[in-house]
mmCIF file of C-alpha atoms in Angstrom:
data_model
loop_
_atom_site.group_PDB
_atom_site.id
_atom_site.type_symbol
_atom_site.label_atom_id
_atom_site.label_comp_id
_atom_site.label_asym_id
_atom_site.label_seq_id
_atom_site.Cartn_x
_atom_site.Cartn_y
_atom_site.Cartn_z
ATOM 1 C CA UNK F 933 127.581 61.998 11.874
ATOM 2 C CA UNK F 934 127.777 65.689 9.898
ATOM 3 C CA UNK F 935 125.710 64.750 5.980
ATOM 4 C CA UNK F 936 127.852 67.049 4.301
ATOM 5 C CA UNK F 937 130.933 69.232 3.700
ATOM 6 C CA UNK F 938 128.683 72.480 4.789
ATOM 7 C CA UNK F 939 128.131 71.177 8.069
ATOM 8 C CA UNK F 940 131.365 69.834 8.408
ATOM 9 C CA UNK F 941 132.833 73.386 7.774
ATOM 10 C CA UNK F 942 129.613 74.835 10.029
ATOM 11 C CA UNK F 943 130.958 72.494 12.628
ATOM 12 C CA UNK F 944 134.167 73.966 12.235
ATOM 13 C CA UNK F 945 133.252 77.542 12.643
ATOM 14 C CA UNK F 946 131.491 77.467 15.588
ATOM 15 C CA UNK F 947 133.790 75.252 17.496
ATOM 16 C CA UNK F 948 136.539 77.399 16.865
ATOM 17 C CA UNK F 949 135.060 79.448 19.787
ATOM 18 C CA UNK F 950 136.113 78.178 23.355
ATOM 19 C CA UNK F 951 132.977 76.828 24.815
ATOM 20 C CA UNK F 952 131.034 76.227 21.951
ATOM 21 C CA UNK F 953 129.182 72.680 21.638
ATOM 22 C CA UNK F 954 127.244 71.329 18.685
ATOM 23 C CA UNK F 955 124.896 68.609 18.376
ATOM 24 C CA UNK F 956 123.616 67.434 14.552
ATOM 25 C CA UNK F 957 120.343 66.067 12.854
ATOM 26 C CA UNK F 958 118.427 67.062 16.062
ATOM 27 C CA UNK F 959 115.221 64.710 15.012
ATOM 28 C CA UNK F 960 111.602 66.708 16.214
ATOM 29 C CA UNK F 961 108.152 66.369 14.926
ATOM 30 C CA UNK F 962 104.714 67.148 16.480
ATOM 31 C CA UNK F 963 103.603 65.644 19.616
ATOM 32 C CA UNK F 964 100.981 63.078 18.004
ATOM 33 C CA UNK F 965 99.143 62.995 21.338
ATOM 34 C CA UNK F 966 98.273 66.682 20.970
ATOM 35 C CA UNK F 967 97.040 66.460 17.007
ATOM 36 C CA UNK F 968 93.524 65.423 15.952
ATOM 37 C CA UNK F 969 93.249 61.994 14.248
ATOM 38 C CA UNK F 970 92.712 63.633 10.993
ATOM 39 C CA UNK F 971 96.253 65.285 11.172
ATOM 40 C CA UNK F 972 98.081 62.836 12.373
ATOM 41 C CA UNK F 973 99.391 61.542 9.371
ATOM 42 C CA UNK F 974 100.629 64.677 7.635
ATOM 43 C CA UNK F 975 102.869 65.109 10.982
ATOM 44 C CA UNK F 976 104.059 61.877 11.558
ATOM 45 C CA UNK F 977 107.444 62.257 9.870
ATOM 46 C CA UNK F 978 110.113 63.671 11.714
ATOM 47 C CA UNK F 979 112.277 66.463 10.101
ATOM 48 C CA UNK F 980 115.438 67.720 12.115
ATOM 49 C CA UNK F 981 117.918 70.266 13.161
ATOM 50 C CA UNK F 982 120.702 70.139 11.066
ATOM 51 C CA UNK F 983 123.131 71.869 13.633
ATOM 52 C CA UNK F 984 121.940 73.008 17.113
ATOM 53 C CA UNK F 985 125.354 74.785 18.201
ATOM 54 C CA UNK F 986 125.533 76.668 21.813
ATOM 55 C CA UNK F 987 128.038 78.874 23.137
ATOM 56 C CA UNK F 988 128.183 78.657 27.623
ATOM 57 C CA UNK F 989 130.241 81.816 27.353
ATOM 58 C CA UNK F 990 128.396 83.641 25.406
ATOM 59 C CA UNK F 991 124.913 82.492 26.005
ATOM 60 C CA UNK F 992 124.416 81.873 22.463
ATOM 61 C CA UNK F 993 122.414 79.728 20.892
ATOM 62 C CA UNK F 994 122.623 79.073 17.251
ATOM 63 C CA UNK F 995 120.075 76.895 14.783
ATOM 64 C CA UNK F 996 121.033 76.117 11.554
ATOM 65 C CA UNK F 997 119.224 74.922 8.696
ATOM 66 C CA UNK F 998 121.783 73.910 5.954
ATOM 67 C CA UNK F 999 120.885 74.354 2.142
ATOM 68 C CA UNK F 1000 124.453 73.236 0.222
ATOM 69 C CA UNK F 1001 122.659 74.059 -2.725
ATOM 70 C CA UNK F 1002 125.363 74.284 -5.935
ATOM 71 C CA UNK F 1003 123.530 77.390 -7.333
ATOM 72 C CA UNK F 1004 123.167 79.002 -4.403
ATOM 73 C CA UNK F 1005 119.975 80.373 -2.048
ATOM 74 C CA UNK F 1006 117.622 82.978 -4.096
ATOM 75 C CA UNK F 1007 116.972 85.277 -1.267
ATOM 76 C CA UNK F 1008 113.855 87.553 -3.361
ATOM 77 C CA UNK F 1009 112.269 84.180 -4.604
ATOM 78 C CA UNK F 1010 112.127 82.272 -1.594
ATOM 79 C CA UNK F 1011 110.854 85.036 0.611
ATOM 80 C CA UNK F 1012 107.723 84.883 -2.334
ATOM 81 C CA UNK F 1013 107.393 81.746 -2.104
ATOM 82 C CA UNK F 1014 107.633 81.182 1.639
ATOM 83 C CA UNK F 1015 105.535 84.195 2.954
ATOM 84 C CA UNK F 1016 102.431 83.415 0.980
ATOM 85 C CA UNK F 1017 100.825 80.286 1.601
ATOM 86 C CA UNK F 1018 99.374 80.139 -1.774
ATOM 87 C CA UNK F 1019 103.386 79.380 -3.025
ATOM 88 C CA UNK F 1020 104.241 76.899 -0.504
ATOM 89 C CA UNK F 1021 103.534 74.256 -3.237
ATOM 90 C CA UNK F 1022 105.927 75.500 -5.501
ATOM 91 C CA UNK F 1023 108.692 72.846 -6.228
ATOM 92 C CA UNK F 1024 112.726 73.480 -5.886
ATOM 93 C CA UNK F 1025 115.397 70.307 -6.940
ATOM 94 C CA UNK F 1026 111.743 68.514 -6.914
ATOM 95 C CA UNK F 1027 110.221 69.210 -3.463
ATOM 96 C CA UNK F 1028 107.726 71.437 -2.456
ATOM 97 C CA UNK F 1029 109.312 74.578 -1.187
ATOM 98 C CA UNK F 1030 108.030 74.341 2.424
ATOM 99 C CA UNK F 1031 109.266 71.577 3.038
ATOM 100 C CA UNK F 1032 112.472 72.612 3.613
ATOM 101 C CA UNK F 1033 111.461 75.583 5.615
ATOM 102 C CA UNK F 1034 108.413 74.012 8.036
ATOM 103 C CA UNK F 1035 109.458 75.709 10.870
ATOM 104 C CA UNK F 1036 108.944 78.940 8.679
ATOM 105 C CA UNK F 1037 105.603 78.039 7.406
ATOM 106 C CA UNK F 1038 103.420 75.826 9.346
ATOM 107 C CA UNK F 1039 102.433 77.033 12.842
ATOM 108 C CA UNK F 1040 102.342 73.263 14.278
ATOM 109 C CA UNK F 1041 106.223 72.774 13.388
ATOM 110 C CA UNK F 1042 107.161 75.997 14.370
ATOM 111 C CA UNK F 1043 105.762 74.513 17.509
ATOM 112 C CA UNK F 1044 107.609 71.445 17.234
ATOM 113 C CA UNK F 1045 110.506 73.374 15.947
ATOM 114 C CA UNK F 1046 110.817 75.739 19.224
ATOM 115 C CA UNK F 1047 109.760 73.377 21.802
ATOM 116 C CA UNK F 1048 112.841 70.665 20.527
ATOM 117 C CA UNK F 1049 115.373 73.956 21.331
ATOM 118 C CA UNK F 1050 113.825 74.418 24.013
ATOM 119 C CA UNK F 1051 114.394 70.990 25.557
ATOM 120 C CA UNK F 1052 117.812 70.870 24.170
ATOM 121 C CA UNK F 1053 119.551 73.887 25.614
ATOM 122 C CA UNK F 1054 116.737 75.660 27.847
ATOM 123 C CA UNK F 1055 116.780 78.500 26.087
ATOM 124 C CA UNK F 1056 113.933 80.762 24.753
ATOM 125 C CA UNK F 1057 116.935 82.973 22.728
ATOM 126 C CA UNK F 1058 118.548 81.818 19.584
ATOM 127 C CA UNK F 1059 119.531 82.676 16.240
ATOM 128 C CA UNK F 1060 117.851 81.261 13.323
ATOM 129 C CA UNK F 1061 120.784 81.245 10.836
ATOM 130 C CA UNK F 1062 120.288 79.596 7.339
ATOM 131 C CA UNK F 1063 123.480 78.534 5.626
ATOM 132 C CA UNK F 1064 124.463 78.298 1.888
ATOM 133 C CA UNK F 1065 127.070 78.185 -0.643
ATOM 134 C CA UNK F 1066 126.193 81.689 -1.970
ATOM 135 C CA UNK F 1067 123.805 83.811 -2.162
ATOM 136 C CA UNK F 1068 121.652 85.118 -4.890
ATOM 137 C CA UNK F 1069 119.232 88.107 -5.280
ATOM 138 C CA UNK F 1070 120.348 89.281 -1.530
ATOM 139 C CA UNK F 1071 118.936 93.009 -1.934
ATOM 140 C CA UNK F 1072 115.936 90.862 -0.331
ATOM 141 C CA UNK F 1073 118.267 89.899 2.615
ATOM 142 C CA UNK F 1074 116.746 92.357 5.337
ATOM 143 C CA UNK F 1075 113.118 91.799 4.109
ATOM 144 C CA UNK F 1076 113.354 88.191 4.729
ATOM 145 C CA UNK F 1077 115.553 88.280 8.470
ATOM 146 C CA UNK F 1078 112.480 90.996 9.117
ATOM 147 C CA UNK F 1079 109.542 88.982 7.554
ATOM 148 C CA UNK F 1080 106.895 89.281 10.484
ATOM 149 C CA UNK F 1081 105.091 85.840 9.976
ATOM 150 C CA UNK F 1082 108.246 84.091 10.170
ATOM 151 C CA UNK F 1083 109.653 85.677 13.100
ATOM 152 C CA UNK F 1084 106.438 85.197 14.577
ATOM 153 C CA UNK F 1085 105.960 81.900 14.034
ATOM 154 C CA UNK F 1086 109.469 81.204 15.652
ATOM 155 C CA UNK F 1087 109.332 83.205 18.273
ATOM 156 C CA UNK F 1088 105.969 82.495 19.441
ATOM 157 C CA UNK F 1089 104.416 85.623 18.818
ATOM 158 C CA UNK F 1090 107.169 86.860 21.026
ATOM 159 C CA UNK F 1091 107.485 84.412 23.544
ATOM 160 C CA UNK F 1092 111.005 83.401 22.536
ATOM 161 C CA UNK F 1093 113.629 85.958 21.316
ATOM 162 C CA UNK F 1094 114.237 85.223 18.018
ATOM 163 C CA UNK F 1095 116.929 86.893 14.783
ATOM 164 C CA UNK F 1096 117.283 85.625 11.509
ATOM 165 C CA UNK F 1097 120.360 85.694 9.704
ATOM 166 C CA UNK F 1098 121.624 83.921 6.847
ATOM 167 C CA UNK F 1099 125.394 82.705 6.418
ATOM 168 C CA UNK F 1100 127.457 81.866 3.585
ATOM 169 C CA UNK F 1101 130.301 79.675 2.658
ATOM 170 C CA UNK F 1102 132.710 82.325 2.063
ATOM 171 C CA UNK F 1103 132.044 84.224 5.203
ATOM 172 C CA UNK F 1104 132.828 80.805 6.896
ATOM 173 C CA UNK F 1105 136.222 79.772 5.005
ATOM 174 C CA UNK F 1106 137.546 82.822 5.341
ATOM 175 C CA UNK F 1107 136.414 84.003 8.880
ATOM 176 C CA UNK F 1108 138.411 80.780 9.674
ATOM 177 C CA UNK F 1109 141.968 81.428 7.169
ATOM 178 C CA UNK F 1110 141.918 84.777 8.674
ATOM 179 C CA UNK F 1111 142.183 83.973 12.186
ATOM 180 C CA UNK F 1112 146.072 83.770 14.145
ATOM 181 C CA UNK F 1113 146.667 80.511 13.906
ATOM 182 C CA UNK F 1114 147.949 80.710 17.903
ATOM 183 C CA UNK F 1115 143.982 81.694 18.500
ATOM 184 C CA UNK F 1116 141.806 79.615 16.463
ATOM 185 C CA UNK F 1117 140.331 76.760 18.097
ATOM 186 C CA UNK F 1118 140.289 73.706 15.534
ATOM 187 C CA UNK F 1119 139.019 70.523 16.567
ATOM 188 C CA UNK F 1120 137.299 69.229 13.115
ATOM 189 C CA UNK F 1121 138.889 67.710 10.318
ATOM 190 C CA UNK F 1122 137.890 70.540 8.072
ATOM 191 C CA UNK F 1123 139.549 73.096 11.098
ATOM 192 C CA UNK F 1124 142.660 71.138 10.074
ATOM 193 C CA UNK F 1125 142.746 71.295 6.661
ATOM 194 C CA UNK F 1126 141.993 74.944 6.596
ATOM 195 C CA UNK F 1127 145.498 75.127 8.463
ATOM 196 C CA UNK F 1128 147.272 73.454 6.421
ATOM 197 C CA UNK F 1129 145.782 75.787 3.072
ATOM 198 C CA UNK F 1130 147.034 78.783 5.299
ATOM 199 C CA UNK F 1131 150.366 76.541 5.966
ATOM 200 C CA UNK F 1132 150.941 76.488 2.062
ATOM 201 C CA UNK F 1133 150.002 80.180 1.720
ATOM 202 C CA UNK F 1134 146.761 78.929 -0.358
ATOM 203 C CA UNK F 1135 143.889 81.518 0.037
ATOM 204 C CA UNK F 1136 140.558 81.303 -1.532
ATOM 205 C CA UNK F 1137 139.751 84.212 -3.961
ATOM 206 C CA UNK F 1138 136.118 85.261 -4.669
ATOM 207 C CA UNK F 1139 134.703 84.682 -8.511
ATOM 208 C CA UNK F 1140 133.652 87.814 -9.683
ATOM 209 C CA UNK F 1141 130.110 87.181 -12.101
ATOM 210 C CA UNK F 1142 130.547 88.539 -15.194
#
């Protein structure tokens, strides 16, 4: 079952492309037998996928971490925060910072991370796309999608082919509302509703900050 209305409408978006699957909450963690005893503990909780999506036309395989965050994603602070390890403590809504991005941060869950894709769609190619409800600070968007450790700790060093993209909730409502109706592929409640705003001639204007 999809947590929350982003995922719902994430759903939504990809499956509006002909042969596009999606699979949610994709649970991975470590492989205990591989850890020493001493580390065993800090990786015995499982963290997940929030949307593993894959296109068999295409090729395409796209992993999405989900932040419905009401004030948005702070592109310039969390690419401080996340790309030094002295940072990673730093707290956001109460929780330490990396632990919403472990695949970003810690080499063992990056492992845990890639190998879980891996197994699910036998692919060494996807896109790393993090989703929000907006985006602040975003002059930082192609330093972070470029940040070396993190594309290296995804990728492997290399080993997998790895992007980094980020994608936002207006991009995704109104990719959708401005689609033919006779071409878009809806097959999620949210797909449905989004038909009926464009039904009613409803469109979704963009706040300007003041």
């Amino acid at each position: 079952m999809k947590e929350d209305i982003l995922e719902q409408l994430i759903d939504g978006y990809f499956l509006r492309q002909p042969g596009t699957f999606t699979k949610h909450n994709v649970k991975y963690r470590p492989d205990q037998k591989t850890l020493k005893k001493e580390d065993k503990s800090k990786y015995s909780v499982h963290s997940d996928i929030d949307i593993l999506s894959v296109n068999l036309k295409t090729k395409t395989t796209n992993v999405v971490t989900c932040k419905s965050w009401q004030g948005g994603f702070d592109v310039e602070k969390h690419l401080e925060w996340l790309s030094d390890p002295k940072n990673h403590s730093k707290k956001v809504s109460g929780r330490e910072v990396w632990k919403s991005f472990r695949e970003l941060t810690d080499q063992i869950w990056s492992k845990a991370f890639r190998d879980k894709i891996l197994e699910e769609t036998n692919s060494k190619k996807f896109n790393y796309i993090i989703a929000v409800t907006k985006l602040n600070n975003s002059k930082k968007i192609n330093d972070f999608c470029n940040n070396k450790n993190f594309l290296n700790r995804l990728s492997d060093n290399g080993n997998f082919k790895v992007t980094i993209s980020f994608l936002t909730l207006e991009t995704i409502i109104t990719t959708i509302q401005n689609e033919p109706q006779s071409t878009a592929v809806e097959s999620t409640e949210i797909g449905r509703f989004l038909q009926l705003l464009n039904a009613a001639d409803i469109k979704f204007e963009r706040k300007t900050s003041s």
